Coordinates of C-alpha atoms and ligand atoms in Angstrom, one line a residue:
Chain A
M1 CA 0.0 0.0 0.0
N2 CA 2.8 2.4 0.9
A3 CA 4.6 1.5 -2.2
A4 CA 1.5 2.2 -4.3
V5 CA 1.2 5.7 -2.7
D6 CA 5.0 6.3 -3.3
L7 CA 4.5 5.5 -7.0
V8 CA 1.6 7.9 -7.3
R9 CA 3.6 10.6 -5.6
A10 CA 6.5 9.9 -7.9
E11 CA 4.1 10.6 -10.9
W12 CA 3.0 13.8 -9.3
T13 CA 6.6 14.8 -8.7
K14 CA 7.2 14.2 -12.4
L15 CA 4.3 16.3 -13.4
L16 CA 5.0 19.2 -11.0
T17 CA 8.7 19.4 -11.9
T18 CA 8.1 20.1 -15.6
K19 CA 6.1 22.9 -17.1
V20 CA 3.7 21.2 -19.4
G21 CA 1.1 20.3 -16.7
Y22 CA 0.9 23.9 -15.5
W23 CA 0.5 25.1 -19.1
L24 CA -2.2 22.7 -19.9
V25 CA -4.3 23.6 -16.8
A26 CA -3.8 27.3 -17.6
V27 CA -4.8 26.8 -21.3
G28 CA -7.8 24.7 -20.2
A29 CA -9.0 27.3 -17.8
L30 CA -8.5 30.1 -20.4
M31 CA -10.4 28.1 -23.0
A32 CA -13.3 27.6 -20.7
A33 CA -13.3 31.3 -19.8
G34 CA -13.1 32.3 -23.4
F35 CA -16.0 30.1 -24.5
T36 CA -18.1 31.4 -21.7
A37 CA -17.3 35.0 -22.5
L38 CA -18.2 34.3 -26.2
F39 CA -21.5 32.6 -25.3
T40 CA -22.3 35.5 -22.9
A41 CA -21.3 38.2 -25.3
F42 CA -23.7 36.9 -28.0
A43 CA -26.3 35.6 -25.6
G44 CA -29.8 36.5 -26.8
D45 CA -28.6 37.1 -30.4
Q46 CA -30.9 35.8 -33.1
G47 CA -29.4 32.9 -35.0
S48 CA -27.9 33.7 -38.4
G49 CA -27.0 30.2 -39.5
P50 CA -29.1 27.9 -41.8
G51 CA -32.2 28.9 -39.9
G52 CA -31.7 32.4 -41.1
P53 CA -32.3 35.5 -39.1
G54 CA -34.9 34.9 -36.5
G55 CA -34.0 31.2 -36.2
P56 CA -32.9 29.6 -32.9
G57 CA -29.9 31.6 -31.6
L58 CA -28.2 31.7 -28.3
P59 CA -30.3 31.8 -25.2
A60 CA -30.5 35.2 -23.4
V61 CA -28.5 35.7 -20.2
G62 CA -30.4 34.9 -17.1
T63 CA -32.6 32.2 -18.7
E64 CA -32.4 28.6 -17.6
A65 CA -31.3 27.6 -21.1
Y66 CA -28.3 30.0 -20.8
A67 CA -27.3 28.4 -17.5
S68 CA -27.5 24.9 -18.9
L69 CA -25.5 25.9 -22.0
V70 CA -22.8 27.5 -19.9
A71 CA -22.7 24.6 -17.4
G72 CA -21.6 22.3 -20.3
I73 CA -18.7 24.4 -21.3
P74 CA -16.0 22.7 -19.2
A75 CA -16.6 19.6 -21.2
Q76 CA -15.4 21.5 -24.3
V77 CA -11.9 21.3 -23.1
V78 CA -11.7 17.5 -23.0
V79 CA -9.0 17.8 -25.6
I80 CA -6.7 19.4 -23.0
A81 CA -7.5 16.5 -20.6
V82 CA -6.6 13.9 -23.3
V83 CA -3.4 15.7 -24.2
L84 CA -2.5 15.9 -20.4
G85 CA -2.9 12.1 -20.0
V86 CA -1.2 11.3 -23.3
I87 CA 1.9 13.3 -22.5
G88 CA 2.0 11.7 -19.0
T89 CA 2.8 8.3 -20.6
T90 CA 4.4 9.2 -23.9
Q91 CA 7.1 11.5 -22.4
E92 CA 8.5 8.4 -20.6
Y93 CA 9.2 7.0 -24.1
R94 CA 10.1 10.3 -25.7
H95 CA 12.8 11.1 -23.2
R96 CA 13.7 7.4 -22.6
T97 CA 12.9 7.7 -18.9
A98 CA 10.8 4.6 -19.2
T99 CA 14.1 2.8 -18.6
P100 CA 14.8 4.2 -15.1
T101 CA 11.1 4.2 -14.3
F102 CA 10.8 0.5 -15.1
L103 CA 14.1 -0.3 -13.4
V104 CA 12.8 1.1 -10.1
T105 CA 9.4 -0.6 -10.6
P106 CA 9.9 -3.7 -12.7
R107 CA 6.3 -4.7 -12.2
R108 CA 5.3 -2.3 -14.9
G109 CA 1.6 -2.7 -14.5
R110 CA 2.0 -0.8 -11.2
V111 CA 3.5 2.1 -13.0
V112 CA 0.6 2.4 -15.4
V113 CA -1.9 2.1 -12.5
A114 CA -0.1 4.8 -10.6
K115 CA -0.2 7.0 -13.7
L116 CA -3.9 6.4 -14.0
V117 CA -4.5 7.5 -10.5
A118 CA -2.1 10.4 -10.6
Y119 CA -3.6 11.7 -13.9
A120 CA -7.2 11.2 -12.7
V121 CA -6.2 13.7 -9.9
A122 CA -4.5 15.9 -12.4
G123 CA -7.6 15.8 -14.5
L124 CA -9.6 16.8 -11.4
V125 CA -7.3 19.8 -11.0
L126 CA -7.9 20.7 -14.6
A127 CA -11.7 20.2 -14.1
V128 CA -11.7 22.5 -11.0
A129 CA -9.8 25.2 -12.9
A130 CA -12.1 24.9 -16.0
V131 CA -15.3 24.9 -13.9
A132 CA -14.1 27.8 -11.7
A133 CA -13.2 29.8 -14.8
T134 CA -16.6 29.1 -16.4
V135 CA -18.6 30.0 -13.3
L136 CA -16.5 33.1 -12.7
V137 CA -16.9 34.5 -16.2
A138 CA -20.6 33.6 -16.4
T139 CA -21.4 35.2 -13.1
L140 CA -19.4 38.4 -13.6
Y141 CA -19.9 39.0 -17.3
G142 CA -23.4 37.5 -17.4
G143 CA -24.2 39.7 -14.4
A144 CA -22.9 42.8 -16.1
R145 CA -25.0 42.0 -19.1
G146 CA -28.1 41.9 -16.9
G147 CA -28.5 38.3 -15.7
A148 CA -25.9 36.0 -14.0
P149 CA -27.0 32.4 -14.4
D150 CA -29.2 31.0 -11.8
W151 CA -27.2 28.0 -10.5
T152 CA -30.1 25.6 -10.1
A153 CA -29.5 22.0 -9.1
D154 CA -29.8 21.0 -12.8
A155 CA -27.1 23.5 -13.9
V156 CA -24.8 22.5 -11.1
G157 CA -25.3 18.9 -12.0
T158 CA -24.3 19.6 -15.5
L159 CA -21.3 21.6 -14.4
L160 CA -20.1 18.7 -12.2
R161 CA -20.6 16.1 -14.9
S162 CA -18.7 18.3 -17.3
G163 CA -15.9 18.4 -14.9
L164 CA -16.1 14.6 -14.3
A165 CA -15.7 14.2 -18.1
L166 CA -12.3 15.9 -17.9
V167 CA -11.2 13.4 -15.3
V168 CA -12.3 10.4 -17.5
Y169 CA -10.6 11.9 -20.6
A170 CA -7.3 12.3 -18.7
V171 CA -7.5 8.7 -17.8
I172 CA -8.3 7.8 -21.5
G173 CA -5.3 9.8 -22.5
V174 CA -3.0 7.8 -20.2
G175 CA -4.2 4.6 -21.7
V176 CA -3.9 5.9 -25.3
G177 CA -0.4 7.1 -24.6
A178 CA 0.6 3.7 -23.2
L179 CA -0.8 2.1 -26.3
V180 CA 0.8 4.4 -28.9
R181 CA 4.0 5.4 -27.0
N182 CA 5.0 7.9 -29.8
Q183 CA 4.1 11.3 -28.4
V184 CA 3.5 13.2 -31.6
G185 CA 1.6 10.3 -33.0
A186 CA -0.6 10.0 -30.0
V187 CA -1.4 13.7 -29.7
V188 CA -2.0 14.2 -33.4
G189 CA -4.1 11.0 -33.4
A190 CA -6.2 12.2 -30.5
L191 CA -6.8 15.6 -32.1
V192 CA -7.7 14.1 -35.4
Y193 CA -10.1 11.7 -33.7
L194 CA -11.8 14.4 -31.6
F195 CA -12.0 17.1 -34.3
V196 CA -12.4 15.2 -37.5
V197 CA -13.4 11.6 -37.0
E198 CA -16.1 12.0 -34.4
P199 CA -17.8 15.1 -36.0
I200 CA -17.9 13.2 -39.4
V201 CA -19.4 10.1 -37.8
A202 CA -21.9 12.2 -36.0
S203 CA -23.0 14.2 -39.1
V204 CA -23.1 11.4 -41.8
P205 CA -26.6 10.0 -41.6
A206 CA -25.4 6.4 -42.3
T207 CA -23.1 6.4 -39.3
A208 CA -24.9 8.9 -37.0
D209 CA -26.5 6.0 -35.2
A210 CA -23.0 4.7 -34.1
Y211 CA -22.0 8.1 -32.7
R212 CA -23.9 7.5 -29.5
W213 CA -21.6 4.6 -28.7
L214 CA -18.4 6.6 -29.3
P215 CA -16.7 8.5 -26.5
G216 CA -18.0 11.8 -28.0
G217 CA -21.5 10.5 -28.0
A218 CA -21.2 9.3 -24.5
L219 CA -19.7 12.6 -23.4
A220 CA -22.6 14.5 -25.0
A221 CA -25.0 12.2 -23.2
L222 CA -23.2 12.8 -19.9
T223 CA -23.0 16.5 -20.1
G224 CA -26.5 16.9 -21.8
D225 CA -25.6 19.6 -24.2
G226 CA -28.6 18.5 -26.2
R227 CA -26.8 17.8 -29.4
G228 CA -29.1 15.0 -30.4
T229 CA -32.1 13.2 -29.2
D230 CA -30.8 9.7 -30.0
L231 CA -28.0 9.8 -27.4
L232 CA -27.8 7.5 -24.4
G233 CA -29.2 8.5 -21.0
T234 CA -27.0 10.7 -18.8
W235 CA -25.6 8.0 -16.6
E236 CA -25.5 5.4 -19.3
G237 CA -23.3 7.8 -21.3
G238 CA -21.2 8.3 -18.2
A239 CA -20.8 4.6 -17.6
L240 CA -19.8 4.1 -21.3
L241 CA -17.3 6.9 -21.1
L242 CA -15.8 5.3 -18.0
G243 CA -15.8 2.0 -19.8
Y244 CA -13.6 3.6 -22.6
G245 CA -11.3 4.9 -19.9
L246 CA -10.9 1.5 -18.3
L247 CA -10.4 -0.2 -21.7
A248 CA -7.6 2.2 -22.6
A249 CA -6.1 1.7 -19.2
V250 CA -6.2 -2.1 -19.4
L251 CA -4.9 -2.3 -22.9
G252 CA -2.2 0.2 -22.1
T253 CA -1.1 -1.7 -19.0
V254 CA -1.0 -5.1 -20.8
L255 CA 1.1 -3.7 -23.7
A256 CA 3.5 -1.8 -21.3
V257 CA 4.1 -5.0 -19.5
R258 CA 4.7 -7.1 -22.6
R259 CA 6.7 -4.9 -24.8
D260 CA 10.5 -4.7 -24.6
V261 CA 12.0 -1.4 -23.3
V262 CA 14.8 -0.8 -25.6
Chain Q
M1 CA 33.2 8.9 -0.9
R2 CA 31.9 6.4 1.6
L3 CA 28.4 5.3 0.8
D4 CA 25.6 5.4 3.3
G5 CA 25.2 1.9 4.6
R6 CA 23.1 2.6 7.6
R7 CA 19.8 1.7 6.1
R8 CA 20.7 -1.9 5.4
G9 CA 20.8 -3.4 8.8
G10 CA 23.4 -5.9 9.6
T11 CA 25.3 -5.8 6.4
E12 CA 28.9 -4.7 6.8
R13 CA 29.9 -1.8 4.5
G14 CA 33.0 0.0 3.9
G15 CA 35.2 -3.1 4.3
V16 CA 35.7 -6.1 2.1
I17 CA 32.7 -8.4 2.4
S18 CA 33.8 -12.0 2.7
S19 CA 30.9 -14.0 4.0
E20 CA 29.5 -16.7 1.7
A21 CA 25.9 -15.3 2.0
A22 CA 27.1 -11.8 1.0
T23 CA 29.0 -13.1 -1.9
A24 CA 25.9 -15.1 -3.1
E25 CA 23.8 -12.0 -2.7
G26 CA 26.0 -10.0 -5.1
R27 CA 26.5 -12.6 -7.7
V28 CA 25.1 -12.0 -11.2
E29 CA 24.4 -15.2 -13.2
V30 CA 23.5 -15.3 -16.8
R31 CA 22.4 -18.7 -18.1
D32 CA 21.7 -19.5 -21.7
L33 CA 20.3 -16.1 -22.6
T34 CA 19.1 -15.8 -26.1
K35 CA 17.3 -13.0 -27.9
T36 CA 16.4 -12.6 -31.6
F37 CA 15.2 -9.4 -33.2
G38 CA 13.6 -10.4 -36.5
S39 CA 16.5 -12.2 -38.3
V40 CA 19.2 -10.8 -36.1
T41 CA 20.3 -13.1 -33.2
A42 CA 21.5 -10.4 -30.9
V43 CA 22.4 -12.7 -28.0
D44 CA 23.0 -16.4 -28.5
S45 CA 23.0 -19.0 -25.7
L46 CA 25.1 -16.7 -23.5
S47 CA 26.2 -17.8 -20.1
F48 CA 28.6 -16.2 -17.6
T49 CA 28.9 -15.3 -13.9
V50 CA 29.9 -12.0 -12.3
E51 CA 31.3 -12.1 -8.8
P52 CA 31.3 -9.4 -6.1
G53 CA 34.4 -7.6 -5.0
Q54 CA 35.7 -7.3 -8.6
V55 CA 35.3 -5.1 -11.6
T56 CA 34.2 -7.2 -14.5
G57 CA 34.6 -5.8 -18.0
F58 CA 31.9 -6.9 -20.5
L59 CA 33.6 -6.5 -23.8
G60 CA 32.6 -6.9 -27.4
P61 CA 32.6 -5.0 -30.6
N62 CA 29.7 -2.8 -31.7
G63 CA 26.6 -4.9 -32.1
A64 CA 27.9 -7.8 -30.1
G65 CA 24.9 -7.9 -27.9
K66 CA 26.1 -6.2 -24.8
T67 CA 23.3 -3.8 -24.3
T68 CA 20.7 -6.4 -25.2
T69 CA 22.2 -8.8 -22.6
L70 CA 22.3 -6.1 -19.9
R71 CA 18.7 -5.1 -20.6
M72 CA 17.6 -8.7 -20.4
A73 CA 19.4 -9.1 -17.0
L74 CA 17.5 -6.0 -15.8
G75 CA 14.1 -7.2 -16.9
L76 CA 13.7 -4.6 -19.6
I77 CA 13.8 -7.0 -22.5
T78 CA 12.2 -10.4 -22.3
P79 CA 14.6 -13.1 -23.4
D80 CA 13.5 -15.8 -25.9
R81 CA 15.3 -18.3 -23.8
G82 CA 17.5 -18.4 -20.7
T83 CA 17.6 -16.7 -17.3
A84 CA 19.5 -14.0 -15.6
T85 CA 19.6 -13.7 -11.8
I86 CA 20.9 -11.3 -9.2
G87 CA 21.7 -13.2 -6.0
G88 CA 19.6 -16.0 -7.3
T89 CA 16.5 -14.0 -8.1
P90 CA 15.4 -12.6 -11.4
Y91 CA 15.6 -8.8 -11.4
A92 CA 11.9 -8.3 -11.9
A93 CA 11.2 -10.4 -8.8
L94 CA 13.5 -8.5 -6.5
P95 CA 11.4 -6.9 -3.7
R96 CA 13.1 -3.4 -3.8
P97 CA 15.3 -3.6 -6.9
A98 CA 16.8 -0.1 -6.6
T99 CA 18.4 -1.1 -3.3
R100 CA 19.9 -4.2 -4.8
V101 CA 21.0 -3.2 -8.3
G102 CA 21.9 0.1 -9.8
A103 CA 22.1 0.4 -13.5
V104 CA 23.5 3.1 -15.9
L105 CA 22.1 2.5 -19.3
E106 CA 21.8 5.2 -21.9
T107 CA 21.3 8.7 -20.4
A108 CA 17.6 9.2 -19.8
F109 CA 16.1 12.3 -18.2
H110 CA 13.5 14.9 -19.0
P111 CA 15.4 17.9 -20.3
G112 CA 13.2 20.4 -18.4
R113 CA 13.7 18.8 -15.0
S114 CA 16.6 19.7 -12.8
G115 CA 19.1 17.0 -11.9
R116 CA 18.0 17.1 -8.3
D117 CA 14.3 16.8 -9.2
H118 CA 15.1 13.9 -11.6
L119 CA 16.7 12.1 -8.7
R120 CA 13.9 12.9 -6.3
V121 CA 11.4 11.4 -8.7
Y122 CA 13.2 8.0 -8.4
C123 CA 13.6 8.4 -4.6
R124 CA 9.9 8.7 -4.3
A125 CA 9.2 5.7 -6.7
A126 CA 11.7 3.6 -4.8
G127 CA 10.5 4.6 -1.4
L128 CA 13.8 6.3 -0.5
P129 CA 14.2 9.5 1.5
T130 CA 14.6 12.4 -0.9
R131 CA 17.8 13.5 0.8
R132 CA 19.4 10.6 -1.0
A133 CA 19.2 12.8 -4.1
D134 CA 21.7 15.3 -2.5
D135 CA 23.9 12.5 -1.2
V136 CA 24.4 11.0 -4.7
L137 CA 24.8 14.4 -6.3
A138 CA 27.7 15.0 -4.0
Q139 CA 29.1 11.5 -4.6
V140 CA 29.4 12.1 -8.3
G141 CA 30.5 15.7 -8.0
L142 CA 27.3 17.2 -9.5
T143 CA 26.1 19.2 -6.5
P144 CA 26.8 22.7 -8.0
A145 CA 24.7 21.7 -11.1
G146 CA 21.9 20.0 -9.2
G147 CA 19.4 22.8 -9.5
R148 CA 20.0 23.4 -13.2
R149 CA 17.9 21.9 -16.1
A150 CA 19.3 18.6 -17.0
G151 CA 18.8 19.5 -20.7
G152 CA 21.6 22.0 -20.3
Y153 CA 24.1 19.4 -18.9
S154 CA 27.2 18.5 -20.9
L155 CA 27.7 14.9 -22.0
G156 CA 29.9 14.1 -19.0
M157 CA 27.5 15.7 -16.6
R158 CA 24.7 13.5 -18.1
Q159 CA 26.8 10.4 -17.5
R160 CA 27.3 11.5 -13.9
L161 CA 23.6 12.0 -13.4
G162 CA 23.0 8.5 -14.8
L163 CA 25.5 7.2 -12.3
A164 CA 23.9 9.2 -9.5
T165 CA 20.5 7.6 -10.4
A166 CA 22.1 4.2 -10.1
L167 CA 23.6 4.9 -6.7
L168 CA 20.3 6.2 -5.2
G169 CA 19.4 2.9 -3.4
D170 CA 23.0 2.2 -2.3
P171 CA 22.9 -1.0 -4.3
R172 CA 25.3 -4.0 -3.9
V173 CA 25.4 -4.6 -7.6
L174 CA 26.2 -2.0 -10.3
V175 CA 25.7 -2.5 -14.0
L176 CA 27.0 0.1 -16.4
D177 CA 26.7 0.2 -20.1
E178 CA 29.5 2.2 -21.7
P179 CA 29.7 4.7 -18.9
A180 CA 32.9 6.3 -20.2
N181 CA 31.1 7.7 -23.2
G182 CA 31.5 11.5 -23.3
L183 CA 33.8 11.7 -20.3
D184 CA 37.0 13.7 -20.6
P185 CA 40.3 12.1 -19.6
E186 CA 39.9 13.5 -16.1
G187 CA 36.4 12.1 -15.9
I188 CA 37.5 8.7 -17.1
Q189 CA 40.3 8.7 -14.5
W190 CA 37.8 9.6 -11.9
L191 CA 35.3 6.9 -13.0
R192 CA 38.0 4.2 -13.0
G193 CA 39.0 5.1 -9.4
F194 CA 35.3 5.2 -8.4
L195 CA 34.5 1.8 -9.8
R196 CA 37.6 0.2 -8.3
H197 CA 36.7 1.8 -5.0
L198 CA 33.1 0.4 -5.1
A199 CA 34.3 -3.1 -6.0
H200 CA 37.6 -3.5 -4.1
D201 CA 37.0 -1.4 -1.0
Q202 CA 33.3 -1.9 -0.6
G203 CA 32.9 -5.4 -2.0
R204 CA 30.3 -4.5 -4.5
T205 CA 29.7 -6.2 -7.8
V206 CA 30.6 -4.0 -10.8
L207 CA 29.8 -5.1 -14.3
V208 CA 30.9 -2.5 -16.9
S209 CA 30.5 -2.9 -20.6
S210 CA 32.7 -1.3 -23.3
H211 CA 33.6 -2.0 -26.9
L212 CA 37.2 -0.8 -26.2
L213 CA 39.5 -3.0 -24.2
A214 CA 41.8 -0.1 -23.4
E215 CA 38.9 1.5 -21.6
V216 CA 38.5 -1.3 -19.0
E217 CA 42.1 -2.6 -19.1
Q218 CA 43.1 -0.5 -16.1
T219 CA 39.9 -1.0 -14.2
A220 CA 38.8 -4.6 -14.7
D221 CA 39.9 -7.6 -12.8
R222 CA 38.0 -10.0 -15.1
V223 CA 36.6 -9.8 -18.5
V224 CA 33.7 -11.4 -20.3
I225 CA 34.2 -11.1 -24.0
V226 CA 31.3 -11.5 -26.4
G227 CA 31.2 -11.5 -30.2
A228 CA 28.1 -11.8 -32.4
G229 CA 26.0 -12.6 -29.3
K230 CA 28.2 -15.5 -28.2
L231 CA 30.6 -15.9 -25.4
V232 CA 34.2 -15.7 -26.7
R233 CA 36.2 -15.7 -23.5
E234 CA 35.6 -15.4 -19.8
G235 CA 38.5 -15.0 -17.4
S236 CA 40.8 -12.8 -15.5
L237 CA 42.7 -10.1 -17.2
A238 CA 45.9 -11.7 -16.0
E239 CA 45.1 -14.9 -17.9
L240 CA 44.5 -12.8 -21.0
R241 CA 47.8 -11.0 -20.5
D242 CA 49.6 -14.4 -20.3
E243 CA 48.1 -15.2 -23.6
S244 CA 49.5 -12.1 -25.1
A245 CA 53.0 -12.8 -24.0
G246 CA 55.3 -15.6 -25.1
T247 CA 55.7 -14.9 -28.8
V248 CA 59.3 -14.8 -30.0
L249 CA 60.5 -13.6 -33.4
V250 CA 63.6 -15.3 -34.9
R251 CA 65.4 -14.6 -38.1
T252 CA 67.7 -17.3 -39.3
P253 CA 69.0 -18.6 -42.7
A254 CA 68.3 -22.1 -41.5
S255 CA 64.7 -21.6 -40.7
A256 CA 63.5 -25.1 -41.6
Q257 CA 66.2 -26.7 -39.4
L258 CA 65.4 -24.5 -36.4
A259 CA 61.6 -24.9 -36.8
A260 CA 62.1 -28.7 -36.6
A261 CA 64.2 -28.4 -33.5
L262 CA 61.7 -26.1 -31.8
T263 CA 58.7 -28.1 -32.8
G264 CA 60.4 -31.2 -31.4
A265 CA 60.8 -29.3 -28.1
G266 CA 57.1 -28.6 -27.9
A267 CA 56.8 -25.0 -29.2
A268 CA 54.3 -23.9 -31.8
V269 CA 56.2 -22.5 -34.8
E270 CA 54.9 -20.4 -37.7
S271 CA 57.0 -19.4 -40.7
T272 CA 56.2 -15.8 -41.5
A273 CA 58.9 -15.3 -44.2
P274 CA 61.6 -17.6 -45.8
D275 CA 64.1 -16.5 -43.1
A276 CA 61.7 -15.7 -40.2
L277 CA 59.8 -17.7 -37.6
T278 CA 57.3 -16.8 -35.0
V279 CA 57.5 -19.0 -31.9
T280 CA 54.8 -19.4 -29.4
G281 CA 55.2 -21.1 -26.0
M282 CA 58.9 -20.4 -25.4
T283 CA 61.0 -17.6 -24.0
T284 CA 63.8 -16.0 -25.9
E285 CA 66.3 -17.8 -23.7
Q286 CA 64.8 -21.2 -24.5
V287 CA 64.8 -20.4 -28.3
G288 CA 68.4 -19.2 -28.1
A289 CA 69.5 -22.4 -26.3
H290 CA 67.8 -24.6 -28.8
A291 CA 69.4 -22.7 -31.7
F292 CA 72.8 -23.0 -30.1
S293 CA 72.6 -26.8 -29.5
A294 CA 71.2 -27.3 -33.1
G295 CA 74.2 -25.2 -34.4
V296 CA 71.9 -22.7 -36.1
E297 CA 73.0 -19.2 -37.0
L298 CA 70.7 -16.4 -35.8
H299 CA 70.3 -13.0 -37.3
E300 CA 67.7 -11.7 -34.9
L301 CA 66.0 -13.0 -31.7
R302 CA 63.5 -10.9 -29.9
A303 CA 60.4 -11.2 -27.7
R304 CA 57.3 -9.7 -29.2
T305 CA 54.5 -8.7 -26.8
T306 CA 51.4 -8.8 -28.9
G307 CA 49.5 -6.6 -26.4
L308 CA 46.2 -7.2 -24.9
E309 CA 44.4 -5.2 -27.5
E310 CA 45.7 -7.5 -30.2
V311 CA 44.5 -10.6 -28.4
Y312 CA 41.1 -9.0 -27.9
F313 CA 41.0 -8.1 -31.6
R314 CA 41.9 -11.6 -32.6
L315 CA 39.2 -13.1 -30.3
T316 CA 36.4 -10.8 -31.5
S317 CA 37.4 -10.5 -35.1
G318 CA 36.7 -14.2 -35.5
A319 CA 33.3 -13.5 -34.2
E320 CA 32.7 -10.7 -36.6
Q321 CA 33.8 -12.8 -39.5
Y322 CA 31.3 -15.4 -38.2
A323 CA 28.6 -12.8 -38.2
A324 CA 29.4 -11.5 -41.6
T325 CA 29.3 -14.8 -43.3
G326 CA 26.2 -15.9 -41.5
G327 CA 27.6 -19.0 -39.9
G328 CA 30.1 -20.0 -42.5
A329 CA 33.8 -20.6 -42.1
S330 CA 35.5 -19.0 -39.2
Ligands
ATP401 N1 15.3 -3.2 -30.6 C1 16.0 -3.8 -31.5 N2 15.4 -4.2 -32.7 C2 16.2 -4.8 -33.7 N3 17.4 -5.1 -33.5 C3 18.1 -4.8 -32.4 C4 17.4 -4.2 -31.3 N4 18.3 -4.0 -30.3 C5 19.4 -4.5 -30.7 N5 19.3 -5.0 -32.0 C6 20.4 -5.7 -32.8 O1 21.0 -6.7 -31.9 C7 22.4 -6.7 -32.1 C8 23.1 -6.4 -30.7 O2 22.8 -5.1 -30.3 P1 23.3 -4.5 -29.0 O3 22.8 -3.1 -28.9 O4 23.0 -5.4 -27.9 O5 24.9 -4.5 -29.2 P2 26.0 -3.8 -28.3 O6 27.0 -4.9 -28.0 O7 25.5 -3.1 -27.2 O8 26.7 -2.8 -29.3 P3 27.4 -1.3 -29.1 O9 28.8 -1.6 -28.6 O10 27.3 -0.7 -30.4 O11 26.6 -0.6 -28.0 C9 22.7 -5.6 -33.1 O12 22.8 -6.3 -34.4 C10 21.5 -4.8 -33.1 O13 21.3 -4.2 -34.4
MG402 MG1 25.4 -1.1 -26.6

């Protein structure tokens, strides 16, 4: 038990003695603040998209719809959470520190488990930062525009689930990194998946049905941003997302144990 | 320079360890190790033993399989066949390996992390107090640079950081893969003294690889020589030195007559030119005496020391040839 705690602390020491973790949390919080400011600035505007002027636009500040929209914003920075986790594992291979790491802990599965725990906590820190930034901007800026969100139980629930999503995506990132090992490959792969593959799958009618089973669909269900009606239920989506996190973790662990460290 | 031995209760440190149990604990045994990468057999049925209290040089030309062997012994590469044990236990099964074995493989650190923080990471992972980081920094003479980013270290400083990492757990066994790479002459001198001190004065096991004999010649007591993944020679450096002595060059107009006389007396004789012989297994005095009693006129008689380097070259060049022809004539 002590040894397990030591290993998790070693991972934190690694994270806290380099800059990338601080940067990612800062960027995540800034992104959440930026999105919130954007939605608040244009709150109440009429839509000008395919629906034409007068179509559905952004909900006005102070409305329940506005609060619910803003509460889902932290989930928009899942990409940062994934990158955080991916870097956590791949930098061991990039800088060849996998060698001393596995020399100290030859039972490599323990290292991966320690990373999963350490980065779940790091994801939690990112989540707190993103949620805080969102709430702060929505309250101050929304208030200045005439209606700070009314933090109802529903809105708070959405906020918390959005934060939880960040934790799960950080865990997924650790697993993906352990699978791919190549840092650039894993980061680029994750970005392409999140910003190209999933949106296409979601918008092509023939595959739209499958979207709900993907991490993005599960995330949408969990955070209830109302993207589609054919999503899973909130907690089913959450469970599926957690399943993806565990799958990545188990696969990553098995491969890290089997592969030669050269 | 004395290592901190307080944490390992009961085990005597700082003096030569002589007890049977302590010797067994520090013994490294490689048995029948084999590893193939695709079509390349990097290590081929390799067996050897490394004893504590000595510096053992692990020699072989580039690509001989040294790094692969060491990584297998340390549980980083899974062998196709065979075992490697430290004190009778495979590395991966050691309860707290960092306190038993220290390894310097290629330099590995995050460039943005300071040397001291790098060491602290492994203190934490190994369950050691973080002050060990400062102890080992001092031990390798890196204290002034401890707070700087490791990415800015010179090659020699990186090697020292690697050595410091290996020493964190005050291990009984040290395994070093080409540790002299990048060290200046002063650094090499220091490393030699340091390794000898660890082995001779403190009774630790020191296994150090190199592709240059000259590099370990002044440090090692024993050598394990590999070529093309196979064991070529295992023995003390003194034995190897004996082998390099004992060649006598003779020039004589009656070479056939002298060759017959010397061969009859048990020497190995090789004719290198119409009037020249190379004699192995006899001193110059013995050759001179035989020539005198055979009534042979000599134009030259001298001992030739082939040098250790040449013996090493002869031993391993055979292996290289073997590798190049893929198992043909040797
Ligand atoms: N991961 C790998 N994949 C493929 N081949 C490998 C791998 N590692 C080593 N080899 C091959 O195995 C052989 C032995 O390599 P190894 O690195 O063990 O030699 P070495 O004795 O350490 O050489 P050097 O003195 O150059 O460091 C070489 O032919 C090498 O190309
Ligand atoms: Mg090598």
